[in-house]
Short mmCIF file of N, CA and C in Angstrom, two decimals:
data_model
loop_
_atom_site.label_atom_id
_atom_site.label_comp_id
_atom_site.label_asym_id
_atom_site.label_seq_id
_atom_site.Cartn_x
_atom_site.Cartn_y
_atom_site.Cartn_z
N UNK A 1 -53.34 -75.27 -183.36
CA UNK A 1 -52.91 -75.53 -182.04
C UNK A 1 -51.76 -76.52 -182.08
N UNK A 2 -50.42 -76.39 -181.42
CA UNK A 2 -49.58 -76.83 -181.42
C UNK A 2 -49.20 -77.47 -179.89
N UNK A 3 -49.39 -78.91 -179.59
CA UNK A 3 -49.42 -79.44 -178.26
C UNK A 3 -47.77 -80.03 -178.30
N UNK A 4 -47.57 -79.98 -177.15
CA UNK A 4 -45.89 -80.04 -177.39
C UNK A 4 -46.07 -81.71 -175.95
N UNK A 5 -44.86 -82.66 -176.44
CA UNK A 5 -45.08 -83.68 -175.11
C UNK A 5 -43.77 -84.32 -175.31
N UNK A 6 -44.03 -84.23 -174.05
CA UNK A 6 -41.88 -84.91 -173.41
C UNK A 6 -41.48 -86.70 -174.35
N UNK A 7 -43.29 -86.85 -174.35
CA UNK A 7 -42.89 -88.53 -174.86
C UNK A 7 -44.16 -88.77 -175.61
N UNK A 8 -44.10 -89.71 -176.31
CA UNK A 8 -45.03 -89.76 -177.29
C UNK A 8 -45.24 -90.87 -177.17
N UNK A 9 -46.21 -91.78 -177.00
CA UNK A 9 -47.11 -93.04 -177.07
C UNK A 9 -47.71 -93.51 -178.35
N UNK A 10 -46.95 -94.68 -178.99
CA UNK A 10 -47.87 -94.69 -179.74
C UNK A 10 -48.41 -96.24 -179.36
N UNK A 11 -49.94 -96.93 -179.94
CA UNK A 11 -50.47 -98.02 -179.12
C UNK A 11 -50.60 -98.75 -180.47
N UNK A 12 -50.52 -99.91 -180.87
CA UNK A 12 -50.70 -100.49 -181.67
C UNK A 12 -50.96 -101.81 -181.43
N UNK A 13 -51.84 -102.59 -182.24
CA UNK A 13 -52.40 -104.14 -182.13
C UNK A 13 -51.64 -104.81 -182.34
N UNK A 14 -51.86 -105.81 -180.54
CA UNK A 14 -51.12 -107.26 -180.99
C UNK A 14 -51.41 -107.98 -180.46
N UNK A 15 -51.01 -109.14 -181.10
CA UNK A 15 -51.56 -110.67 -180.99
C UNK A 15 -51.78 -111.09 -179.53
N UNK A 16 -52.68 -111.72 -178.97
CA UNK A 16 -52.70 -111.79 -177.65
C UNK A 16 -52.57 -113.42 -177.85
N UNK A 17 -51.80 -114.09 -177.18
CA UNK A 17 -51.95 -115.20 -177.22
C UNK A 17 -52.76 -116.35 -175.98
N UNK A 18 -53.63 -117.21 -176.08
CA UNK A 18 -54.35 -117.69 -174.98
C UNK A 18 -53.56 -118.23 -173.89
N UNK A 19 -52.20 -118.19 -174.13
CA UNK A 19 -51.47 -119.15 -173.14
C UNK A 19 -51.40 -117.71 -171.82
N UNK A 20 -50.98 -116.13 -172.22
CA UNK A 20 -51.04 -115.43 -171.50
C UNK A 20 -52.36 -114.79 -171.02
N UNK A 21 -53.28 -115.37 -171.86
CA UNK A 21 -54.53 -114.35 -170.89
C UNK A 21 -54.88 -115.70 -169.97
N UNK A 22 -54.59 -117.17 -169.81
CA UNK A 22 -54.74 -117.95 -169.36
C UNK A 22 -53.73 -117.85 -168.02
N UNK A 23 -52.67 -117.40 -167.91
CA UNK A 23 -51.54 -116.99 -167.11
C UNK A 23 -52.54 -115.86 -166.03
N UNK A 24 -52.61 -114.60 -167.27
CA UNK A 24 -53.14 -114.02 -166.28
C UNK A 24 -54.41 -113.85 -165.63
N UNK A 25 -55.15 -115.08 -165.68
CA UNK A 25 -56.51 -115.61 -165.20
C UNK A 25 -56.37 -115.99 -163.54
N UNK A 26 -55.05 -116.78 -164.36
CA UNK A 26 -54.49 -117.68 -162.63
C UNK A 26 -53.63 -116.74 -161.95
N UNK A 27 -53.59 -115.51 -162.33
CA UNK A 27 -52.85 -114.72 -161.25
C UNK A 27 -53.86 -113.61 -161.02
N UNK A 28 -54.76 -113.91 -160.09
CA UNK A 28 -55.74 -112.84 -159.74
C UNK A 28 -55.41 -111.77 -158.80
N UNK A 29 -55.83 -110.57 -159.49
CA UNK A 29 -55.49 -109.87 -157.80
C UNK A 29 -55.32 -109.66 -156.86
N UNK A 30 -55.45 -109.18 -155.76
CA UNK A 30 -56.19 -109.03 -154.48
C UNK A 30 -57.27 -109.11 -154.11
N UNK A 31 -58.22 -108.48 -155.04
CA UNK A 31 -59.59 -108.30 -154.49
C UNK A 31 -60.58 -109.47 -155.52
N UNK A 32 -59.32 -109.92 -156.69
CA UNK A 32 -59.99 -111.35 -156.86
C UNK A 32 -59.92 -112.47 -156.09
N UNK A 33 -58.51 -112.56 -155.29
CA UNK A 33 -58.46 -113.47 -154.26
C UNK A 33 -59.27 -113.16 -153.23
N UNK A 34 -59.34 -112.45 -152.72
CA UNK A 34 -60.80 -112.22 -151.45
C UNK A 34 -62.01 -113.03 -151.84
N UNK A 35 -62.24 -112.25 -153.09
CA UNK A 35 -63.86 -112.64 -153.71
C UNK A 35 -63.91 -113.94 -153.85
N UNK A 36 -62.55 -114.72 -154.48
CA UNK A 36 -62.48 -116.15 -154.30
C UNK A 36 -62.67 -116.63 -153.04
N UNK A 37 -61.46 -116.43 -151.97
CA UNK A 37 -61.99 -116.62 -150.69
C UNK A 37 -63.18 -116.91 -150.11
N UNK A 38 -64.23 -115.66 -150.39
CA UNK A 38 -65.44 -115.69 -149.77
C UNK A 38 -66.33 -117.16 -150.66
N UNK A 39 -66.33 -116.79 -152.18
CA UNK A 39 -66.80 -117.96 -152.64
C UNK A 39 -66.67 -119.13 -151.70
N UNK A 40 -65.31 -119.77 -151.62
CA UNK A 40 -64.91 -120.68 -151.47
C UNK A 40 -65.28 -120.95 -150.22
N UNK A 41 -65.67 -119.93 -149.50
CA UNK A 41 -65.50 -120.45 -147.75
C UNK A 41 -67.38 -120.14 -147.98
N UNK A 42 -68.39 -119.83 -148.46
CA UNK A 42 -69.53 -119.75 -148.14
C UNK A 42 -69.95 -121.36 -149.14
N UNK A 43 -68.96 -122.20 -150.28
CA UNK A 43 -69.39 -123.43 -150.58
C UNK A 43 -68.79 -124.47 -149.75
N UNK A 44 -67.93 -124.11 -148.84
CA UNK A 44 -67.61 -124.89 -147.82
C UNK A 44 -68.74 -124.76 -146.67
N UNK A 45 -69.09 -123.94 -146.40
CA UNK A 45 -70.17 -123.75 -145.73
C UNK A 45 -71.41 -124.85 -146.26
N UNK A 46 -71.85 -124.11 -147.11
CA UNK A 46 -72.86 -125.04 -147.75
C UNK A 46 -73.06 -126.54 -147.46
N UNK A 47 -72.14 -127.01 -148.23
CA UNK A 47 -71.28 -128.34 -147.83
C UNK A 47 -71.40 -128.77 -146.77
N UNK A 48 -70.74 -127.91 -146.06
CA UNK A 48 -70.53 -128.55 -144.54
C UNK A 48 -72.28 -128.50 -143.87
N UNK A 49 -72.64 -127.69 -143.98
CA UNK A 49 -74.44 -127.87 -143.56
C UNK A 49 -75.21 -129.26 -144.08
N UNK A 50 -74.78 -129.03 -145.72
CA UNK A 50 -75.41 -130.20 -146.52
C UNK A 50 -75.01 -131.87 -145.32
N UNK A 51 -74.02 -131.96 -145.09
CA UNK A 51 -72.89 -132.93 -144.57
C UNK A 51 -73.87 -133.04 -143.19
N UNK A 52 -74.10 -132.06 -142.38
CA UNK A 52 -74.81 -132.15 -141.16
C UNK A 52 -76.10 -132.35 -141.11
N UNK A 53 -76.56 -131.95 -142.73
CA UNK A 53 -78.04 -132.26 -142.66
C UNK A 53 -78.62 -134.31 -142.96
N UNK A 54 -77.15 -134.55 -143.45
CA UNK A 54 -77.46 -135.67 -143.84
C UNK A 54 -76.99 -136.69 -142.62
N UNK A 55 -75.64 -136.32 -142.01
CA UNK A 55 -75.71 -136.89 -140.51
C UNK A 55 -76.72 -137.20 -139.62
N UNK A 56 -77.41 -135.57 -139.71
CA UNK A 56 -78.79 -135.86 -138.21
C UNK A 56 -79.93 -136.56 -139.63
N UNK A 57 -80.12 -136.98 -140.60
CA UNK A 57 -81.10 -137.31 -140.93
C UNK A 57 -80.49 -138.99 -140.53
N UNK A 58 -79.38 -139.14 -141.22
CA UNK A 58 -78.80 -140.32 -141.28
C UNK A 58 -79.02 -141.20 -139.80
N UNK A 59 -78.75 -139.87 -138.80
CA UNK A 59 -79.05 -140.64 -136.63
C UNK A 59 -80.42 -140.87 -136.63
N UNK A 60 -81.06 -139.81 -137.35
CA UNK A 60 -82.52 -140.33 -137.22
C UNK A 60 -83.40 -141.60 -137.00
N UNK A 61 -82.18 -141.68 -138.68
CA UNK A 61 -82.52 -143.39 -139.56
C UNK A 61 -82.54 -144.34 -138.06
N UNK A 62 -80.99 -144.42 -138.06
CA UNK A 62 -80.58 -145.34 -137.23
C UNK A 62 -81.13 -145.82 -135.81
N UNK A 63 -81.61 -144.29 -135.59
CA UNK A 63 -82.39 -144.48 -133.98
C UNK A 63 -83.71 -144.70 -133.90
N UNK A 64 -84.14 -144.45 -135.11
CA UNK A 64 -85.84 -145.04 -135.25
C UNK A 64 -85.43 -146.58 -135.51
N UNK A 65 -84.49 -147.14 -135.85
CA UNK A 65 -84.22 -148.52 -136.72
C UNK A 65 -84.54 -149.81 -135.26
N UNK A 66 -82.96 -148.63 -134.69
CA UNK A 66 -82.66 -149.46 -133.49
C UNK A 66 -84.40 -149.50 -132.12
N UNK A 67 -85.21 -148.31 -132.21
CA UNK A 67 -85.94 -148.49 -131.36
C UNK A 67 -86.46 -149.42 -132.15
N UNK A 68 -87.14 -150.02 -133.66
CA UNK A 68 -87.80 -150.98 -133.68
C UNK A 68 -87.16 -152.17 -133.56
N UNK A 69 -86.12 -152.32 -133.40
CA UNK A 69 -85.42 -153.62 -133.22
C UNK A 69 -85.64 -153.90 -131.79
N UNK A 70 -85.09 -152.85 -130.99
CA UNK A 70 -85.51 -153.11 -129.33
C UNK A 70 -86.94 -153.67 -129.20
N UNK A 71 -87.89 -152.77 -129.42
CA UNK A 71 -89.27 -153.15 -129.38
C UNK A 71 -89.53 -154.62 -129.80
N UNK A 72 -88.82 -154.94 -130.90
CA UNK A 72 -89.01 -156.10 -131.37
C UNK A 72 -88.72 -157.70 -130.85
N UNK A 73 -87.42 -157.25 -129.91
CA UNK A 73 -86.28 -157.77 -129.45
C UNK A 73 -87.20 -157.39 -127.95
N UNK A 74 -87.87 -156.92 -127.48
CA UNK A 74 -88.73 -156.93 -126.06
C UNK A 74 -90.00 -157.87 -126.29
N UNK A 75 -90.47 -157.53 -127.53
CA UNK A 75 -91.78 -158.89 -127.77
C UNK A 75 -91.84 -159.79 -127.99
N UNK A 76 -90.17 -160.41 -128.35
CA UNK A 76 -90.10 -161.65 -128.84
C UNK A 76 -89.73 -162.37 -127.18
N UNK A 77 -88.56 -161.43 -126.36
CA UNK A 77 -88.73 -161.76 -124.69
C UNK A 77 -89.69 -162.10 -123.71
N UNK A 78 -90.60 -161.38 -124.45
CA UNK A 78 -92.22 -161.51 -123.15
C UNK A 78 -92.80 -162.69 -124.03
N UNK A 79 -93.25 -163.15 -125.06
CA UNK A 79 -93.73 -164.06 -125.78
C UNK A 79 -93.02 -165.48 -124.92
N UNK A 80 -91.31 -165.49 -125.58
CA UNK A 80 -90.66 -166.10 -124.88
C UNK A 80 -90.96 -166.31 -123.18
N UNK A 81 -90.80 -165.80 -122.46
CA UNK A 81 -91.49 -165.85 -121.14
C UNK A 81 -92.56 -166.63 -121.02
N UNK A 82 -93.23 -165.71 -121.25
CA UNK A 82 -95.19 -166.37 -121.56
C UNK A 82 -94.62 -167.98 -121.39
N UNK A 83 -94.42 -168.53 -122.73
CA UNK A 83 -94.02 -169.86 -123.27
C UNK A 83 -93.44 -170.21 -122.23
N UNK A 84 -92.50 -170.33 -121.52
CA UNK A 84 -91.88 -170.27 -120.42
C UNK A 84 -93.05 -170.94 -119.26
N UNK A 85 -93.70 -169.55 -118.79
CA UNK A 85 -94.25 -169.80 -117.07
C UNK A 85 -95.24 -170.69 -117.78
N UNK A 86 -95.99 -170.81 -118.99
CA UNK A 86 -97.05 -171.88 -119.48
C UNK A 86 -96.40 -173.09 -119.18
N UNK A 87 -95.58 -173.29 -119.84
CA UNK A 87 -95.00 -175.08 -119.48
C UNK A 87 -94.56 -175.57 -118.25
N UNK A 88 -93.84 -174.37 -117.62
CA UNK A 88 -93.75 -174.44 -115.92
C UNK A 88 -95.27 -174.30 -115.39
N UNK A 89 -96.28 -173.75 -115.70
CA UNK A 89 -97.40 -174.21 -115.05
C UNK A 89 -98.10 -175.72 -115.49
N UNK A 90 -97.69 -176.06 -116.17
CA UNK A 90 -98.40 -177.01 -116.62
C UNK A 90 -98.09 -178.20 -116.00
N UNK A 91 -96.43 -178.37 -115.86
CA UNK A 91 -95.29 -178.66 -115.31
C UNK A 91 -96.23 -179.38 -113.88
N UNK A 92 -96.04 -177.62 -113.32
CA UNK A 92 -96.74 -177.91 -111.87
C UNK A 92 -98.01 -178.77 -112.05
N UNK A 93 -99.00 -178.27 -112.41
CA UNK A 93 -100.01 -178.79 -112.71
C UNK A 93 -100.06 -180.39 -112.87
N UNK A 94 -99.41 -181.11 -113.61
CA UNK A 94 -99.23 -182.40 -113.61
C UNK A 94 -98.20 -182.65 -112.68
N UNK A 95 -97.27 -182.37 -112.18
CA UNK A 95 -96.53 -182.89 -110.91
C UNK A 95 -97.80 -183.01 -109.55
N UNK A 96 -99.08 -181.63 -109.34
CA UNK A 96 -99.72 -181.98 -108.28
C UNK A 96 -100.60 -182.84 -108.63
N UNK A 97 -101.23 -182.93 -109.76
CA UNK A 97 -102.38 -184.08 -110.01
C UNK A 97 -101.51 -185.28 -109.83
N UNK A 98 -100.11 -185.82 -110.13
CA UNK A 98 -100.03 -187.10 -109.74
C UNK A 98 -99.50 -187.09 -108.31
N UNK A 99 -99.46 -186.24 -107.46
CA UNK A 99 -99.10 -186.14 -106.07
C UNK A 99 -100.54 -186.39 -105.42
N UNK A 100 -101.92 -185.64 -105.91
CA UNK A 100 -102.88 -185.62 -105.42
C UNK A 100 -103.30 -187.66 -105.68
N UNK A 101 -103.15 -187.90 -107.22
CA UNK A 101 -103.29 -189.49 -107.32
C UNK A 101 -102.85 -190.25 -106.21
N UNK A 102 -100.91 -190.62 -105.92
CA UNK A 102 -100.53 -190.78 -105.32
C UNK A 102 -101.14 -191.07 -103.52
N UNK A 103 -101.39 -189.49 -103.00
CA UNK A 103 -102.25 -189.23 -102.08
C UNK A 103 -103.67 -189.98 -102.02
N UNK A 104 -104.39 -190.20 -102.85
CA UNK A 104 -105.39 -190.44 -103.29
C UNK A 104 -105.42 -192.30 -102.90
N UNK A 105 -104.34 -192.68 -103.57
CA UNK A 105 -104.22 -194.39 -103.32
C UNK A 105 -103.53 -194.60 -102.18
N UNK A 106 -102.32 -193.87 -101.41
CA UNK A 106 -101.53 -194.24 -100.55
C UNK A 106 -103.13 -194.12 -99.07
N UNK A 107 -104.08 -193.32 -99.23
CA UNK A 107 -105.08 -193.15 -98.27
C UNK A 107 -105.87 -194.20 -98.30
N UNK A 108 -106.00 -195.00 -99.83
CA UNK A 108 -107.21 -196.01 -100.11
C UNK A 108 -106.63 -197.02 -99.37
N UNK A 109 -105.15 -196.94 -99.93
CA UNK A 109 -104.39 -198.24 -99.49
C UNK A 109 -104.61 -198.85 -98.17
N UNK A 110 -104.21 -197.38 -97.21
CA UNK A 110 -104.08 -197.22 -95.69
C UNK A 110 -105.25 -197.61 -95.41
N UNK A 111 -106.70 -197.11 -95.75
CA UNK A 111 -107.99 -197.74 -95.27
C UNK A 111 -107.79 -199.17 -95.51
N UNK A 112 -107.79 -199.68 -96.61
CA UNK A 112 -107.86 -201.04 -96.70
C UNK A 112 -107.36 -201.96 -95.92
N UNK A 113 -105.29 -201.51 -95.43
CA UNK A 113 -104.95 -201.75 -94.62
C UNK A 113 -105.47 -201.78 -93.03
N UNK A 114 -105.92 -200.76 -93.09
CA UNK A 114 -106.54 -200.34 -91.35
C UNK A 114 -107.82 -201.87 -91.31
N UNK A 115 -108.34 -201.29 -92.52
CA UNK A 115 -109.43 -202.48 -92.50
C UNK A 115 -109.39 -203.62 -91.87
N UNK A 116 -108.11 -204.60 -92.71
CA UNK A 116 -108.06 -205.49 -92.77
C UNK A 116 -107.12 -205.77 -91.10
N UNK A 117 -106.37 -204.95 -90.61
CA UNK A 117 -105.66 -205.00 -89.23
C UNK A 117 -107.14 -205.58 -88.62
N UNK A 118 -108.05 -204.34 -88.70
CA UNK A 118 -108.96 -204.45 -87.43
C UNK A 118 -109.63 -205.52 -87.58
N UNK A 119 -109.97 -206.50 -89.09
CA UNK A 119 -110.85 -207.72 -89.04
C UNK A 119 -110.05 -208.66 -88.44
N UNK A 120 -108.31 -208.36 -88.58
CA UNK A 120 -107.85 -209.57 -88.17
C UNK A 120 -107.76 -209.64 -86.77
#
């Protein structure tokens, strides 16, 4: 059998050097750039979830922190208080016992006085 051809091919081995299969690594196709694409935009994704998961854990923190500080910052107010109307009652309390004293002698006084008017 005699095959007849306009051109003849012949293929022979050669050296491939790493600098060009490294070249053509970084020049990806089309449908390697897509596939990159998608990579890239579903670890941005990721990411970005990871990022939100640690935000609302992070508000969590902060808003459980701050209610115990409030709480804390309300019991130390009413304590405070307390302490407060105690010494103002007490306050009162000894301002009327020496008003009631007062009362007490300015009446003895007055009898004694009256007394002594009417003997004289």
């Amino acid at each position: 059998m005699i095959i007849k051809k306009r051109y003849v091919y012949i293929d022979t081995p050669q050296l491939i050097k790493s600098e060009n299969v490294e070249k053509n690594k970084d020049l990806p196709s089309e449908d390697n750039k897509e596939i990159q694409k998608d990579i890239l935009l579903e670890e941005a994704k990721k990411e970005a979830a990871k990022i939100v998961n640690e935000a609302k854990t992070n508000a969590k923190n902060i808003i459980e922190s701050a209610k115990k500080e409030a709480e804390e910052i309300k019991n130390r107010a009413l304590e405070e208080i307390s302490q407060i109307k105690n010494k103002e009652l007490e306050e009162i309390n000894q301002k009327i016992n020496n008003l009631n004293q007062k009362i007490i002698s300015i009446s003895n006084n007055f009898e004694e006085k009256l007394e002594k008017k009417l003997m004289n």
